[in-house]
Coordinates of C-alpha atoms and ligand atoms in Angstrom, one line a residue:
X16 CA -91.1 -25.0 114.2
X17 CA -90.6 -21.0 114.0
X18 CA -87.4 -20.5 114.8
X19 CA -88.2 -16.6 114.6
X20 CA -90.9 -16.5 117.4
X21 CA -89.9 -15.5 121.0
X22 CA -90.6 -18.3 122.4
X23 CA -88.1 -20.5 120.2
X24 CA -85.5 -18.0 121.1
X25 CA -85.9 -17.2 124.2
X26 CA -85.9 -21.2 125.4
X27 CA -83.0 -21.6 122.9
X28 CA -81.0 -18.9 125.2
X29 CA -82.6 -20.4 128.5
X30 CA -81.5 -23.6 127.6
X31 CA -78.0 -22.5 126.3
X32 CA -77.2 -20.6 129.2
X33 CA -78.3 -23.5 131.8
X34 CA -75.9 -25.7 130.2
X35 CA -73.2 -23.4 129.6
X36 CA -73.0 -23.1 133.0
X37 CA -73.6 -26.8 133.9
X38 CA -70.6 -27.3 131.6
X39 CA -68.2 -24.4 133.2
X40 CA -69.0 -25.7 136.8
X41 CA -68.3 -29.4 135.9
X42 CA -65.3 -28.7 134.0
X43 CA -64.5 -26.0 137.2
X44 CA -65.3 -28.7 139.3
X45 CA -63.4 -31.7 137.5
X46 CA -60.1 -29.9 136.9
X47 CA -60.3 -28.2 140.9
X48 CA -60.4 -31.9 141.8
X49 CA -57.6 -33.0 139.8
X50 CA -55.2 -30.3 140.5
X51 CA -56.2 -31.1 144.4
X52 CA -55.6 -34.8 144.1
X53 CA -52.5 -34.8 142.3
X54 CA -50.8 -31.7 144.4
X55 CA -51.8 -33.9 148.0
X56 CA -50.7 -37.2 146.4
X57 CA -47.5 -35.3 145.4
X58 CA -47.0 -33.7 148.8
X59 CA -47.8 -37.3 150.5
X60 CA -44.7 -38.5 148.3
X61 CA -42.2 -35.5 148.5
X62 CA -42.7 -35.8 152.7
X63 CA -41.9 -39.4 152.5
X64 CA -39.1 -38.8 150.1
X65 CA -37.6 -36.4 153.0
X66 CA -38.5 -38.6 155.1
X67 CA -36.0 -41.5 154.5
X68 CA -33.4 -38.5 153.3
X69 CA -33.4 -37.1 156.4
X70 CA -33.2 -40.2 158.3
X71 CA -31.7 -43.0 156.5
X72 CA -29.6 -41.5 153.9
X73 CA -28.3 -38.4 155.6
X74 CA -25.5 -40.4 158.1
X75 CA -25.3 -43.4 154.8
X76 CA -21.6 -44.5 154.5
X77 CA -20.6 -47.0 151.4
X78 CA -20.4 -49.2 153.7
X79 CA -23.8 -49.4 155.5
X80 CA -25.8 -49.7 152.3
X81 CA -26.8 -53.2 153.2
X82 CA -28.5 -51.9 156.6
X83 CA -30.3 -49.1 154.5
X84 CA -31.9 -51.5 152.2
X85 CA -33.2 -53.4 155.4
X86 CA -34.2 -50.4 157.3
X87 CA -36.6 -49.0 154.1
X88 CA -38.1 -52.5 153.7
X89 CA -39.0 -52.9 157.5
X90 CA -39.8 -49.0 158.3
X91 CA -41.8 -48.6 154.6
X92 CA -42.2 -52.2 153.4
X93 CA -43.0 -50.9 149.9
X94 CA -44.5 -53.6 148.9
X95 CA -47.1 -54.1 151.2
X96 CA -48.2 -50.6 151.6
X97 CA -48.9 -50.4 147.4
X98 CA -45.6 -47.8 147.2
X99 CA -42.4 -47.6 144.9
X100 CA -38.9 -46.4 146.8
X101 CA -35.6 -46.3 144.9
X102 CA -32.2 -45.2 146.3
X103 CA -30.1 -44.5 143.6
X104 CA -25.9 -44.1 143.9
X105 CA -24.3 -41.2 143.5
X106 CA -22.9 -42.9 140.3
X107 CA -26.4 -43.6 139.0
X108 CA -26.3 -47.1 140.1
X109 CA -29.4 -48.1 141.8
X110 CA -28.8 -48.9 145.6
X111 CA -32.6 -49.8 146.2
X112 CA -35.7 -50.2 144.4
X113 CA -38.7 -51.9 146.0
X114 CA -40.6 -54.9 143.5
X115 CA -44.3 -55.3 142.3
X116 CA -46.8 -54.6 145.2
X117 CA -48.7 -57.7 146.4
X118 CA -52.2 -56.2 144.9
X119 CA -50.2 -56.2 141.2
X120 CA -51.7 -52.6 141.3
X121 CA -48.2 -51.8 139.2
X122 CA -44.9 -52.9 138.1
X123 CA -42.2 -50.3 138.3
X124 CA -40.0 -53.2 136.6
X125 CA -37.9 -51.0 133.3
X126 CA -38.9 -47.8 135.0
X127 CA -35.8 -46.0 133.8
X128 CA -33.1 -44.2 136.1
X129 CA -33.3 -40.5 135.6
X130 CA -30.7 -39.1 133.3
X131 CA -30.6 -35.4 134.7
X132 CA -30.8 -35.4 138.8
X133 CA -32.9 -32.5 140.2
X134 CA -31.1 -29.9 141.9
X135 CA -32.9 -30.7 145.4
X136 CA -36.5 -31.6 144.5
X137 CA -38.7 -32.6 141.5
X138 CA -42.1 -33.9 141.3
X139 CA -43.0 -35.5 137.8
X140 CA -45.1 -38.2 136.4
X141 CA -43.5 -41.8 134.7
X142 CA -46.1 -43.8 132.5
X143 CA -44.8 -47.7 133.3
X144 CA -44.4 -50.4 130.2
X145 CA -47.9 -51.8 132.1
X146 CA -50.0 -48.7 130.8
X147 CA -50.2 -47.3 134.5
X148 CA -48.7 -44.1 135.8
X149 CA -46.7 -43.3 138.8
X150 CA -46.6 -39.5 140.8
X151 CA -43.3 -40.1 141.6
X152 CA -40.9 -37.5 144.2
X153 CA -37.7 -36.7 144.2
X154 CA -35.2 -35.5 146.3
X155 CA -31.5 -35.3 145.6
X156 CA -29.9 -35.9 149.4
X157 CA -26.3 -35.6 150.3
X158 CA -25.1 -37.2 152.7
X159 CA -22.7 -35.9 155.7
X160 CA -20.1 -37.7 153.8
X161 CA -20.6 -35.2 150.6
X162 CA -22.1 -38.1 148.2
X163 CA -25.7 -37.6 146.7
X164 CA -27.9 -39.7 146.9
X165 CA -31.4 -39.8 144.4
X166 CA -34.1 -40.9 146.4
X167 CA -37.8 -41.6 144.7
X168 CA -40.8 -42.4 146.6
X169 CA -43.8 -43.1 144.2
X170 CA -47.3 -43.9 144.0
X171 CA -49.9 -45.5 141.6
X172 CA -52.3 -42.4 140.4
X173 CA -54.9 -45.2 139.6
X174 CA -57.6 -44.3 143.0
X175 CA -57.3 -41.0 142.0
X176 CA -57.8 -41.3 138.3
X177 CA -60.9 -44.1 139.3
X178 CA -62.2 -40.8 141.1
X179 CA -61.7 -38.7 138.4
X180 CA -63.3 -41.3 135.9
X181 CA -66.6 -41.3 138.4
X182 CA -66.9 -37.6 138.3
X183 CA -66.4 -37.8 134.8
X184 CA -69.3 -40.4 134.3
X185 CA -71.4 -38.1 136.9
X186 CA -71.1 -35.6 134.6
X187 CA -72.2 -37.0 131.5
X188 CA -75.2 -38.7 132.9
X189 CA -75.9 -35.5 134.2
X190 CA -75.5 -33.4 131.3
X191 CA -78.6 -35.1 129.4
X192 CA -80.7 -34.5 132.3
X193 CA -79.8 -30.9 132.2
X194 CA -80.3 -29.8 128.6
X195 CA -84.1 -31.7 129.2
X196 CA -84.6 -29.6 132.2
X197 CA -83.1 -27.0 130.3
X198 CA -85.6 -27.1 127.4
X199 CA -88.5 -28.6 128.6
X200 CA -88.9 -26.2 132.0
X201 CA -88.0 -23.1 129.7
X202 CA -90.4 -23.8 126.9
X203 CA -92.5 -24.0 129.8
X204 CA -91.7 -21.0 131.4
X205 CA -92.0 -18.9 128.1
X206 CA -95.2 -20.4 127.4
X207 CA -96.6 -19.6 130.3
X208 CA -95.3 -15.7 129.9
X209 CA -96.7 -15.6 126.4
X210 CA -99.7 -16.8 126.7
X211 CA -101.1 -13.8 127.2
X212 CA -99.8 -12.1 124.2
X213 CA -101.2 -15.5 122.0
X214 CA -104.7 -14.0 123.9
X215 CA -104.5 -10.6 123.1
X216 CA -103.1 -11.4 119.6
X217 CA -106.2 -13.6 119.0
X218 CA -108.2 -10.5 120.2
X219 CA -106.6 -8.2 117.8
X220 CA -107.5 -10.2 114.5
X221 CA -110.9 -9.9 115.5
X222 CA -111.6 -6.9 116.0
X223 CA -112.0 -5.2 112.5
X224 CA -114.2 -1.7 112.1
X225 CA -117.7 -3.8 113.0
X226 CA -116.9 -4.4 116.1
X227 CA -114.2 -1.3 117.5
X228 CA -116.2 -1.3 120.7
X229 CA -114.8 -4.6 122.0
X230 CA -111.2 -4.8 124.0
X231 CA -108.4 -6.6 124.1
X232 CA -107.7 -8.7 127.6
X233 CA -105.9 -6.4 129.9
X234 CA -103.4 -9.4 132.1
X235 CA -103.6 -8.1 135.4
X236 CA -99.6 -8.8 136.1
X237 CA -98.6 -5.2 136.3
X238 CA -96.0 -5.6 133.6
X239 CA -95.4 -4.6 130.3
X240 CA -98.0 -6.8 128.8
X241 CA -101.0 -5.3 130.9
X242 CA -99.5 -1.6 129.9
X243 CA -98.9 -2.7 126.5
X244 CA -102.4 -3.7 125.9
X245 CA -104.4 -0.8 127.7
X246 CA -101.9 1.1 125.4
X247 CA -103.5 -0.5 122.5
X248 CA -107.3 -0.3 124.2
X249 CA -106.7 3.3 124.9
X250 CA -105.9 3.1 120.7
X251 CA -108.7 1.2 119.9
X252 CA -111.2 3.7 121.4
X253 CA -109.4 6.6 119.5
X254 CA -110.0 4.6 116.4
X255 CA -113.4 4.0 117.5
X256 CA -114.1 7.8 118.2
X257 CA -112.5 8.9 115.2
X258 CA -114.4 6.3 113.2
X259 CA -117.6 7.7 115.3
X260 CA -116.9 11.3 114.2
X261 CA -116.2 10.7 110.5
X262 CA -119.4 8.9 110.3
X263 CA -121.5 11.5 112.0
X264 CA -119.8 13.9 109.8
X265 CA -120.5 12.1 106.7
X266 CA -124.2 11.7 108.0
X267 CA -124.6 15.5 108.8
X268 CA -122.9 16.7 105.6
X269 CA -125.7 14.3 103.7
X270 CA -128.5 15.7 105.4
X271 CA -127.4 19.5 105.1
X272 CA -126.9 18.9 101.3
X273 CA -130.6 17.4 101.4
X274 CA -132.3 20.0 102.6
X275 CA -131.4 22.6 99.7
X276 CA -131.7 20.1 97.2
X277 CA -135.1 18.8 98.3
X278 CA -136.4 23.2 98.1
X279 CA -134.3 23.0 94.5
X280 CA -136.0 19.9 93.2
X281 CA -139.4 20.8 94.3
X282 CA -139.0 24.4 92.9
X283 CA -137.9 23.4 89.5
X284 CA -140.9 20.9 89.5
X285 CA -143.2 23.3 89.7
X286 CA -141.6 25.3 87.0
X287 CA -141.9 22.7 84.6
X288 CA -145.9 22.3 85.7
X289 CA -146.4 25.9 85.1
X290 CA -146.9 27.2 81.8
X291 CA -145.5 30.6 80.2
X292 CA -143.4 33.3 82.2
X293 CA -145.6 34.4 85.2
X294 CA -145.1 37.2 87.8
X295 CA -144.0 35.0 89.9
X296 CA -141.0 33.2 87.9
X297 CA -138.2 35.9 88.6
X298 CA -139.1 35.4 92.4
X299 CA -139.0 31.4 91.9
X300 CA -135.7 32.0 90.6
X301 CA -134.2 34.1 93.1
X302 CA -135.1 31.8 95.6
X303 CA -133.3 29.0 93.9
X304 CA -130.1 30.6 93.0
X305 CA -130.1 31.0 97.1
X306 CA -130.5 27.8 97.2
X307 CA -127.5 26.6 95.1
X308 CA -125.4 29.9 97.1
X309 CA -125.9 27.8 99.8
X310 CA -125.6 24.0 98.5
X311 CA -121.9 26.0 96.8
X312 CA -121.1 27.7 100.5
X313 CA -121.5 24.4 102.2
X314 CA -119.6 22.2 99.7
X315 CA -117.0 24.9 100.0
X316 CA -116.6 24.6 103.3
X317 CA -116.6 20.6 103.8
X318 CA -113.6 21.0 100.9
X319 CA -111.7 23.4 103.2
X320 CA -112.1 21.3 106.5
X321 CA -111.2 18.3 104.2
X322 CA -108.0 19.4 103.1
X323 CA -106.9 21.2 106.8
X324 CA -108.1 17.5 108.1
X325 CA -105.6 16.4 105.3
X326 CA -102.8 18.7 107.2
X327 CA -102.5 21.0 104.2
X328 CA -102.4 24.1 106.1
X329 CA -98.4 24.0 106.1
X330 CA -98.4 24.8 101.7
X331 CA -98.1 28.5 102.1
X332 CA -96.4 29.1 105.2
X333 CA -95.0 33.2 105.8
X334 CA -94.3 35.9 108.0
X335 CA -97.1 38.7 107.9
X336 CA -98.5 41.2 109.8
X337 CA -101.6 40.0 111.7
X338 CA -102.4 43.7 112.9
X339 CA -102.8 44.8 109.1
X340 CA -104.4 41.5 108.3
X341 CA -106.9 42.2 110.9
X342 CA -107.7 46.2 109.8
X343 CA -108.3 45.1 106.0
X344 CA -110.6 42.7 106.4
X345 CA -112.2 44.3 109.4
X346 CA -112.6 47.4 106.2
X347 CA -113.7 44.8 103.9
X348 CA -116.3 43.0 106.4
X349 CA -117.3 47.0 107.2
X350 CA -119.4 47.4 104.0
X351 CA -121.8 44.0 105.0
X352 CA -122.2 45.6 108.4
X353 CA -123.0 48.8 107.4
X354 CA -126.4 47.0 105.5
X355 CA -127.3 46.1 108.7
X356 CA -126.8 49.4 110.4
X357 CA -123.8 47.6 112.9
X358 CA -120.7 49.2 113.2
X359 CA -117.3 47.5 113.3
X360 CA -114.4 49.1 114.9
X361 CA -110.9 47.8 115.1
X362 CA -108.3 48.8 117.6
X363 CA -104.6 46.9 116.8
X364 CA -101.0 47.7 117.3
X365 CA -98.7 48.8 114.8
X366 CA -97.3 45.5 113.7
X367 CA -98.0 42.1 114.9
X368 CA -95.5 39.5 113.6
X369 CA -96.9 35.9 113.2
X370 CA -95.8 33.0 111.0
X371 CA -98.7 31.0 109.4
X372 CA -100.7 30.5 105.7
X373 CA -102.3 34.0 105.3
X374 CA -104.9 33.1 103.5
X375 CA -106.4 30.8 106.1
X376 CA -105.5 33.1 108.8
X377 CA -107.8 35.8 107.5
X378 CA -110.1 33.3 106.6
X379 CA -110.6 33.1 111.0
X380 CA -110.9 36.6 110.7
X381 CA -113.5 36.7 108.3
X382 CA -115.5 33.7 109.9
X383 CA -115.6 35.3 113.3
X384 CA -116.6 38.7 112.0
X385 CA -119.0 37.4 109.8
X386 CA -120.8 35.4 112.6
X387 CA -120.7 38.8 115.0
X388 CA -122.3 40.5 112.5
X389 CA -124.8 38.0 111.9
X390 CA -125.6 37.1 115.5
X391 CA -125.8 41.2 116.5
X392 CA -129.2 42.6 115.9
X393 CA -129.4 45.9 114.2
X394 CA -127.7 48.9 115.8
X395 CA -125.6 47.1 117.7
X396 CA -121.6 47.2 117.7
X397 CA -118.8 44.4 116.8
X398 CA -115.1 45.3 117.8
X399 CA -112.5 43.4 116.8
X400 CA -108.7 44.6 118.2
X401 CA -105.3 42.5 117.7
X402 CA -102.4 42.6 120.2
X403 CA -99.2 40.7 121.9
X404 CA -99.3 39.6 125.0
X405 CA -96.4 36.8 126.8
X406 CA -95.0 35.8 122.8
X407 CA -98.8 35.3 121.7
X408 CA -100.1 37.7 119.2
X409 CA -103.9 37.6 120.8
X410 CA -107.0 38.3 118.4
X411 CA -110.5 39.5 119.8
X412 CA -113.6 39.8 118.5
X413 CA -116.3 41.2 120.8
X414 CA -120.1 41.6 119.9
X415 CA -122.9 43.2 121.5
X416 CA -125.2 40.8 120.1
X417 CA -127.7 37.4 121.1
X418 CA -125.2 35.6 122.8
X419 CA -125.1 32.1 123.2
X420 CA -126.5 30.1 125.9
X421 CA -124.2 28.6 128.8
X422 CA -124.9 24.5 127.8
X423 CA -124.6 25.4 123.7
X424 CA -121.1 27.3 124.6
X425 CA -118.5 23.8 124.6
X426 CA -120.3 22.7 121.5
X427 CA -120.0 25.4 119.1
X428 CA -116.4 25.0 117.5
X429 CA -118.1 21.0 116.2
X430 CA -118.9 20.3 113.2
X431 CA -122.6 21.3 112.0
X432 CA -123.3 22.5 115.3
X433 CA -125.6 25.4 115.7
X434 CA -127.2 26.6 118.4
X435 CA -130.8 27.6 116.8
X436 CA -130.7 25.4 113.7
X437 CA -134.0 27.4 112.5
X438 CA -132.5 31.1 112.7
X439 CA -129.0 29.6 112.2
X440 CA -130.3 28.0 108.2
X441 CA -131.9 31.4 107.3
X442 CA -128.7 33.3 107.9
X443 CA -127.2 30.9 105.6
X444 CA -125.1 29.0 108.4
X445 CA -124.8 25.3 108.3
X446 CA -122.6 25.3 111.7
X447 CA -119.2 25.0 109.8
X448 CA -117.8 28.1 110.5
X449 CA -116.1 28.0 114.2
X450 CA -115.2 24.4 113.1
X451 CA -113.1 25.6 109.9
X452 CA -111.6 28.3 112.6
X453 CA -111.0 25.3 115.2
X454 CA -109.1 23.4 112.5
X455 CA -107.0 26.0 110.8
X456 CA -106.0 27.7 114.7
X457 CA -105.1 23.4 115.3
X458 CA -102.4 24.2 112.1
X459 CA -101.0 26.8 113.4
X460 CA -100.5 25.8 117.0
X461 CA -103.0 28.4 118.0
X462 CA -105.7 28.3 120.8
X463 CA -109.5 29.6 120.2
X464 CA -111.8 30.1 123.7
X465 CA -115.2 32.0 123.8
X466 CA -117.2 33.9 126.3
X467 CA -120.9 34.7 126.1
X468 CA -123.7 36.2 127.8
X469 CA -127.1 35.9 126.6
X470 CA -128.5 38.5 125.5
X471 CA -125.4 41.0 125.7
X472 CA -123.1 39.7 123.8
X473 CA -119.9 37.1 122.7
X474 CA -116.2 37.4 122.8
X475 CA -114.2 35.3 120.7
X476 CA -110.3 35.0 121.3
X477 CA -107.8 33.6 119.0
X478 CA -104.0 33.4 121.2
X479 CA -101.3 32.6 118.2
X480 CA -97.9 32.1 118.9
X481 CA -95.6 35.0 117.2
X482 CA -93.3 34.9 114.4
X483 CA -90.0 32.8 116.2
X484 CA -91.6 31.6 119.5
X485 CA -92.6 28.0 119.1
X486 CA -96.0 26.7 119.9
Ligands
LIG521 P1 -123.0 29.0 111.3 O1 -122.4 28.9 110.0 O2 -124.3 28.3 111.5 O3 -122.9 30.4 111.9 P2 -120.7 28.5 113.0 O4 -119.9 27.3 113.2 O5 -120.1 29.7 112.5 O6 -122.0 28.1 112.2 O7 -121.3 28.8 114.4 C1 -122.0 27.8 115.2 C2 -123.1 28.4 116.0 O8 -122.6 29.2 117.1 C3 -124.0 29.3 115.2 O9 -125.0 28.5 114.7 C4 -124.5 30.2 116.3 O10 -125.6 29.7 116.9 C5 -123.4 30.3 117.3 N1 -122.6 31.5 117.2 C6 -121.4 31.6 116.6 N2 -120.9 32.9 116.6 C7 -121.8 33.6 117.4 C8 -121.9 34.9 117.9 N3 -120.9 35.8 117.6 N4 -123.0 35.3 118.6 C9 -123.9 34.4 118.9 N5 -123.9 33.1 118.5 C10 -122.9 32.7 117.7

């Protein structure tokens, strides 16, 4: 048996508590009873004591001590009525003292006379040579004649300690029937609660990365458990998209790579067919070292998303000035723009405070210029302008190119997506660009949003927190 598991434990403290408190009310119970018996069996006794004070030894003289004697054994007739009375002399000598009663219940015979008289009352109990006990009152009278006298009425505690002894035997019968109960209904009661966690643990160990698309069994008790396992369905299917994503990302990387190494193998081949150096070679060349430009751009980029994926952005963490950021590589982008007769202006404040790894923060830059300048046809403009706006530091880069159409618009920032795969290849892009941008704004508790318009144009905006205010 695990004495670990819940259900061990929790029947262990079922069971303990039903019997504690089996045990408290019984002993409540038993010693209520007792106290009760013995204080009415005491007031019975200390009534009759003042009894036969009040009315046989109050007048007494020496000389009517005869008559008392008779008046207590015809008004009480001890004997009969299973009670012990004793008159005792001022002296100490006894006056009266009734006998054995006819059941032989008791025999006060050798019940000693007490040493030390009570002031006016006392209540005690006297064990007898026979093993039995007597509750015994008494009452220290005097008489109109000034003498005290010590009367003592007593009776057997046997019919109360019989009753006692039955609740006694009550209880211990009872006691064996409680801790059964006890166990047996709690291990019950806890099975039945836990069985749907043995269920759902079952579930678990069989769900391994095969098979993500199953569920665990959702109890519909509306407690903890049903919570606690769509709480680990709604983890599950997390895993299962995350699972999902790596794999189509590890399919779409494969095939990418492919397609510039099939060109690259199928070039070479036909250099090694052909013999000499002909015209055409230098061409051949050319066209492969493109090639291998963009096999080394793509692997570059799947190791940048890699290591943001890998939460690396936080290594060079400062404080900078986006606004200059922006104008330098806005220059630097200028001189590629130029060659394709666009211009690039850039409007930005003075300074622009952010917090954030520079490096990957121009690298945004860069991508979003880059793709404005790619996606803008000749003549056309691309305007990129940096400002703060409600503790955000927001970055804007505005084209007057192709646009992009309304349903490719919430798919652009995924991996290898790319909205005309054909033109998209020649310009070098293998849909990785507004991903890496996604990922590194992600670091940096930054927001990217775009708006488009066919044919007129895109605007891409980057909102990062400044330098102090938290994300
Ligand atoms: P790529 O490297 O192919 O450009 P990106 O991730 O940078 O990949 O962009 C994804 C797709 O979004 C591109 O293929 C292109 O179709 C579209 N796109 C991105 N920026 C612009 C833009 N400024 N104007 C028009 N289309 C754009």
């Amino acid at each position: 048996m695990n004495t670990h598991s819940i259900r061990f434990r929790l029947t262990a403290w079922h069971a303990s508590l039903l019997i504690g408190v089996f045990l408290l009310l019984g002993a409540l119970m038993y010693f209520g009873l007792k106290h009760y018996l013995e204080a009415s069996l005491g007031q019975t006794q200390m009534r009759r004591a003042r009894q036969i004070g009040g009315t046989l030894v109050a007048n007494l003289q020496p000389k009517d001590e005869t008559n008392l004697v008779s008046e207590i054994k015809s008004l009480y007739a001890p004997e009969t009525n299973d009670r012990f009375i004793r008159v005792t002399r001022p002296d100490g000598s006894v006056l009266y003292a009734s006998g054995q009663p006819k059941d032989l219940s008791f025999n006060p015979a050798g019940l000693p006379v007490l040493k030390e008289r009570p002031e006016k009352e006392s209540l005690r109990k006297e064990m007898l040579p026979d093993g039995r006990a007597l509750l015994i009152a008494a009452i220290n009278y005097a008489a109109t004649s000034g003498q005290r006298y010590l009367v003592e009425v007593g009776s057997p505690t046997i019919s109360m300690e019989t009753m006692l002894g039955q609740l006694r035997l009550q209880l211990l019968i009872g006691l064996p029937i409680v801790v059964l109960v006890a166990v047996g209904g709690g291990y019950l009661l806890v099975a039945r609660a836990l069985a749907p966690v043995e269920q759902i643990t079952r579930k678990a160990e069989q769900i391994t990365q095969h098979n993500l698309s199953e569920r665990l069994p959702v109890p519909r008790s509306a407690d903890e458990l049903e919570r606690l396992s769509l709480s680990l369905n709604h983890m599950i299917s997390r895993m299962e998209e995350g699972l999902l994503n790596s794999k189509r990302f590890v399919a779409d990387a494969s095939h990418e790579l492919r397609t510039p190494l099939t060109v690259l193998r199928s070039e070479l081949e036909n250099l090694v067919v052909r013999e000499g150096w002909t015209a055409e070679m230098p061409e051949c060349l050319g066209s492969l070292l493109e090639e291998v430009e963009r096999l080394a751009k793509i692997v570059e980029r799947l190791f940048a998303l890699s290591r943001l994926d890998a939460g690396e952005a936080q290594a060079e963490w400062v404080r900078f000035n986006l606004a200059e950021l922006a104008a330098t590589t806005a220059d630097q982008m200028n001189l590629m723009a130029e060659d394709k007769g666009i211009a690039v202006t850039c409007k930005s404040s003075l300074e622009i405070a952010v917090e954030g790894d520079r490096a990957r923060l121009k690298q945004v830059v860069v991508n979003l210029l880059d793709n404005a300048i790619k996606y803008t046809p000749k003549g056309g403009t691309v305007h990129l302008s940096v400002r703060s706006h409600n503790g955000h530091a927001i970055l804007e880069v505005a084209d007057s190119g192709i646009g992009i159409p309304p349903e490719a618009l919430p798919h652009v920032f995924e991996r290898f997506f790319r909205v005309d795969q054909a033109r998209s290849s020649d310009l070098g892009g293998a849909g990785l660009g507004l991903a890496i941008v996604k990922s590194i704004c992600a670091a940096h508790g930054a927001e990217v949003e775009v708006e488009s318009k066919l044919s007129q144009g895109s605007l891409f905006r980057v909102k990062l927190p400044l330098a102090g205010k938290k994300p």
